[in-house]
Each structure stands twice: as C-alpha cells, then as structure tokens.
Short mmCIF file of C-alpha atoms in Angstrom, two decimals:
data_model
loop_
_atom_site.label_atom_id
_atom_site.label_comp_id
_atom_site.label_asym_id
_atom_site.label_seq_id
_atom_site.Cartn_x
_atom_site.Cartn_y
_atom_site.Cartn_z
CA UNK C 697 0.00 0.00 0.00
CA UNK C 698 1.37 3.39 -0.86
CA UNK C 699 1.01 6.59 1.12
CA UNK C 700 -0.93 9.08 -0.99
CA UNK C 701 -1.00 11.87 1.58
CA UNK C 702 1.31 14.79 1.16
CA UNK C 703 3.53 15.96 4.01
CA UNK C 704 1.96 19.39 3.78
CA UNK C 705 -1.54 17.98 4.35
CA UNK C 706 -0.41 16.30 7.59
CA UNK C 707 1.25 19.51 8.76
CA UNK C 708 -1.79 21.56 7.86
CA UNK C 709 -4.02 19.16 9.81
CA UNK C 710 -1.74 19.40 12.86
CA UNK C 711 -1.72 23.21 12.64
CA UNK C 712 -5.53 23.30 12.37
CA UNK C 713 -5.86 20.99 15.40
CA UNK C 714 -3.44 23.15 17.43
CA UNK C 715 -5.36 26.29 16.44
CA UNK C 716 -8.65 24.68 17.44
CA UNK C 717 -7.18 23.66 20.81
CA UNK C 718 -5.87 27.18 21.38
CA UNK C 719 -9.29 28.65 20.52
CA UNK C 720 -10.98 26.28 22.97
CA UNK C 721 -8.47 27.22 25.69
CA UNK C 722 -9.09 30.91 24.99
CA UNK C 723 -12.89 30.43 25.22
CA UNK C 724 -12.54 28.48 28.49
CA UNK C 725 -10.36 31.26 29.91
CA UNK C 726 -12.94 33.86 28.94
CA UNK C 727 -15.72 31.78 30.52
CA UNK C 728 -13.74 31.26 33.73
CA UNK C 729 -13.06 35.00 33.95
CA UNK C 730 -16.80 35.54 34.12
CA UNK C 731 -18.80 38.52 32.95
CA UNK C 732 -17.10 41.83 32.17
CA UNK C 733 -17.50 44.88 34.40
CA UNK C 734 -19.85 46.30 31.78
CA UNK C 735 -22.05 43.19 32.01
CA UNK C 736 -21.92 43.32 35.82
CA UNK C 737 -22.88 47.00 35.85
CA UNK C 738 -25.74 46.14 33.49
CA UNK C 739 -26.90 43.55 36.03
CA UNK C 740 -26.78 46.16 38.81
CA UNK C 741 -28.86 48.53 36.65
CA UNK C 742 -31.49 45.84 36.09
CA UNK C 743 -31.51 45.17 39.84
CA UNK C 744 -31.81 48.88 40.65
CA UNK C 745 -34.80 49.22 38.32
CA UNK C 746 -36.44 46.18 39.95
CA UNK C 747 -35.84 47.50 43.49
CA UNK C 748 -37.02 50.99 42.50
CA UNK C 749 -40.30 49.49 41.28
CA UNK C 750 -40.66 47.57 44.52
CA UNK C 751 -40.02 50.72 46.60
CA UNK C 752 -42.68 52.55 44.57
CA UNK C 753 -45.22 49.78 45.18
CA UNK C 754 -44.46 49.78 48.92
CA UNK C 755 -44.39 53.61 49.02
CA UNK C 756 -40.90 53.63 50.58
CA UNK C 757 -38.34 56.33 49.94
CA UNK C 758 -34.76 55.34 49.33
CA UNK C 759 -31.75 56.24 47.24
CA UNK C 760 -30.35 53.45 45.12
CA UNK C 761 -26.66 53.12 44.31
CA UNK C 762 -25.51 50.73 41.58
CA UNK C 763 -21.92 49.53 41.53
CA UNK C 764 -19.56 46.68 40.82
CA UNK C 765 -17.25 45.55 43.61
CA UNK C 766 -14.91 42.56 43.79
CA UNK C 767 -16.31 41.17 40.55
CA UNK C 768 -19.92 41.30 41.73
CA UNK C 769 -22.80 43.56 40.83
CA UNK C 770 -24.09 45.41 43.89
CA UNK C 771 -27.09 47.53 44.72
CA UNK C 772 -27.30 49.55 47.93
CA UNK C 773 -30.53 51.13 49.11
CA UNK C 774 -30.19 53.92 51.67
CA UNK C 775 -32.86 55.89 53.43
CA UNK C 776 -35.10 56.06 56.47
CA UNK C 777 -37.79 53.52 57.38
CA UNK C 778 -36.16 50.65 55.47
CA UNK C 779 -35.89 48.16 58.35
CA UNK C 780 -38.93 46.17 57.14
CA UNK C 781 -36.95 45.43 53.95
CA UNK C 782 -34.18 43.90 56.07
CA UNK C 783 -36.39 41.83 58.36
CA UNK C 784 -35.36 39.76 61.32
CA UNK C 785 -31.66 38.84 61.01
CA UNK C 786 -31.73 39.87 57.34
CA UNK C 787 -34.25 37.23 56.27
CA UNK C 788 -36.33 39.64 54.19
CA UNK C 789 -33.19 41.12 52.65
CA UNK C 790 -32.04 37.63 51.60
CA UNK C 791 -35.44 36.97 50.00
CA UNK C 792 -35.37 40.32 48.17
CA UNK C 793 -31.87 39.55 46.94
CA UNK C 794 -33.04 36.22 45.49
CA UNK C 795 -36.06 37.86 43.82
CA UNK C 796 -33.79 40.52 42.35
CA UNK C 797 -31.39 37.86 41.07
CA UNK C 798 -34.37 36.17 39.39
CA UNK C 799 -35.29 39.49 37.73
CA UNK C 800 -31.74 39.73 36.39
CA UNK C 801 -31.89 36.14 35.16
CA UNK C 802 -35.19 36.82 33.42
CA UNK C 803 -33.70 39.87 31.67
CA UNK C 804 -30.29 38.43 30.74
CA UNK C 805 -30.70 34.66 30.70
CA UNK C 806 -27.63 34.37 32.94
CA UNK C 807 -27.45 33.74 36.69
CA UNK C 808 -26.20 36.62 38.81
CA UNK C 809 -24.14 36.93 41.98
CA UNK C 810 -25.79 40.25 42.84
CA UNK C 811 -25.29 41.47 46.38
CA UNK C 812 -28.16 43.61 47.69
CA UNK C 813 -27.81 45.78 50.77
CA UNK C 814 -30.47 47.85 52.49
CA UNK C 815 -29.73 50.56 55.01
CA UNK C 816 -26.11 49.41 55.46
CA UNK C 817 -27.27 46.17 57.09
CA UNK C 818 -24.65 43.95 55.43
CA UNK C 819 -21.73 46.17 56.41
CA UNK C 820 -22.90 46.36 60.02
CA UNK C 821 -23.53 42.60 60.09
CA UNK C 822 -20.10 41.94 58.59
CA UNK C 823 -18.53 43.80 61.55
CA UNK C 824 -20.63 41.82 64.06
CA UNK C 825 -19.65 38.56 62.40
CA UNK C 826 -15.96 39.47 62.47
CA UNK C 827 -16.32 39.88 66.23
CA UNK C 828 -18.11 36.50 66.50
CA UNK C 829 -15.29 34.88 64.49
CA UNK C 830 -12.56 36.46 66.65
CA UNK C 831 -14.32 35.25 69.82
CA UNK C 832 -14.53 31.72 68.40
CA UNK C 833 -10.83 31.83 67.49
CA UNK C 834 -9.98 32.87 71.07
CA UNK C 835 -12.05 30.04 72.55
CA UNK C 836 -10.51 27.45 70.25
CA UNK C 837 -6.98 28.65 71.03
CA UNK C 838 -7.68 28.80 74.76
CA UNK C 839 -9.42 25.44 75.16
CA UNK C 840 -8.19 23.49 72.13
CA UNK C 841 -11.74 22.28 71.44
CA UNK C 842 -13.95 22.87 68.39
CA UNK C 843 -16.52 25.67 68.64
CA UNK C 844 -19.88 25.38 66.84
CA UNK C 845 -21.47 28.67 65.90
CA UNK C 846 -25.17 29.38 65.49
CA UNK C 847 -26.80 28.66 62.11
CA UNK C 848 -26.10 31.38 59.54
CA UNK C 849 -26.99 32.39 56.01
CA UNK C 850 -24.47 31.83 53.21
CA UNK C 851 -23.45 35.51 53.33
CA UNK C 852 -22.87 35.32 57.08
CA UNK C 853 -20.87 32.09 56.84
CA UNK C 854 -18.67 33.59 54.14
CA UNK C 855 -17.90 36.58 56.37
CA UNK C 856 -16.91 34.29 59.26
CA UNK C 857 -14.86 31.93 57.06
CA UNK C 858 -12.93 34.93 55.69
CA UNK C 859 -11.89 36.05 59.19
CA UNK C 860 -10.99 32.54 60.34
CA UNK C 861 -9.02 31.75 57.16
CA UNK C 862 -6.89 34.85 57.83
CA UNK C 863 -6.01 33.60 61.34
CA UNK C 864 -3.28 31.10 62.11
CA UNK C 865 -3.76 27.94 64.15
CA UNK C 866 -7.47 27.51 63.38
CA UNK C 867 -9.63 26.31 60.52
CA UNK C 868 -13.33 26.37 59.78
CA UNK C 869 -15.86 24.34 57.88
CA UNK C 870 -19.59 24.44 57.40
CA UNK C 871 -21.79 21.56 58.47
CA UNK C 872 -25.48 20.74 58.33
CA UNK C 873 -28.13 21.69 55.80
CA UNK C 874 -30.00 24.93 55.22
CA UNK C 875 -31.49 26.62 57.13
CA UNK C 876 -29.52 25.08 60.01
CA UNK C 877 -26.11 25.18 58.31
CA UNK C 878 -23.44 26.38 60.72
CA UNK C 879 -19.69 26.86 61.03
CA UNK C 880 -17.42 24.74 63.18
CA UNK C 881 -14.08 26.29 64.15
CA UNK C 882 -11.30 23.82 65.00
CA UNK C 883 -7.66 23.98 65.99
CA UNK C 884 -5.26 23.08 63.19
CA UNK C 885 -3.46 19.82 63.95
#
C-alpha cells in the first residue's frame, strides 16, 4: 500500500488541530473569567430598576446606588424607614436579593451573583460577624476544642470563614443543611 498523503496535508491538519485547541483554551479562559465589568454593571442597573419598582409599590423612599465591587454587581438602598426590607436577622433582605437575582436572570438569561444591601445592614452585620469569628478563634486557642457557631446564612458564613481563614492555628468548615447550616471552628493539627 502506498502513502498518498502529502507531508503538507499532515502539517496543515496538525496546525488546524493546534489552532482549534488554542481557541478552545481561549474560550474556556474567557468563561472562567466571568462577565465583564460592563455586564456586571448592566446587572446592577437591572436590579436597581427592579428595586425601584418595589419601593414605589411599597411607598418607601430610598436612594439606590448601583456599583460593581470585587467582581460582583451590587445595589445599595439607603434611606429612612427601610428596616422592614431587612427583616429579622436579614431574612427579608435575603429573600429580596433572590427575587432581584431572578429578575436579572429573566432579563439576561444568565445567573447573577448580585449582592443587595439595604440601610447598610450587610456592612454592620459583617462587623458583628468578624467579632463572632474572633471570639470563636480565642475560645478554640484557649481550650483546644472545636466551637460550633449558630446557624447562619451563606453571606454570614462567608464573612466568618474569611476572618478565620486569615487567622493562624485555626480552621473552619460548614456543616449541616439549610437553614440550620453552621460553622465549626477547630484547631489546626
């Protein structure tokens, strides 16, 4: 049997395959980078419009700020008489955030990692949770025993994990299922 292929055809095929692989790698890199800041700001604008409509329906006054921070779209609502939008331990705020994410999904067809804050609740809660995490770290270091914290939302757990991960000699993990998912802080062996 004789080889009827030309050397150039084999080389061309290899070059085409390498180019296709490079294009796939480039697309995967773009996908892993996530949406651009322009896309994220567009998500925050959609969210702001949704929240503004909700405030109008409820007859609440509030200023709405749209921004992108740490690769996430954010909407902050500031004003007086907004506590009902936060609810007990932020439960209403979490529900509003999920509804707003659904509005973004409906408009864009893509899921969103929008972070919604009302009346500065998340910033104040972040400070409280940092204190809770530092207290847990102290107890673990002092007694050498694991400390189980109260059940928390995903946002709250993330805040605590961030503080604990920055400390030496301790580690944290989440256990349980929602809504009773909690953090356990342990000494590092």
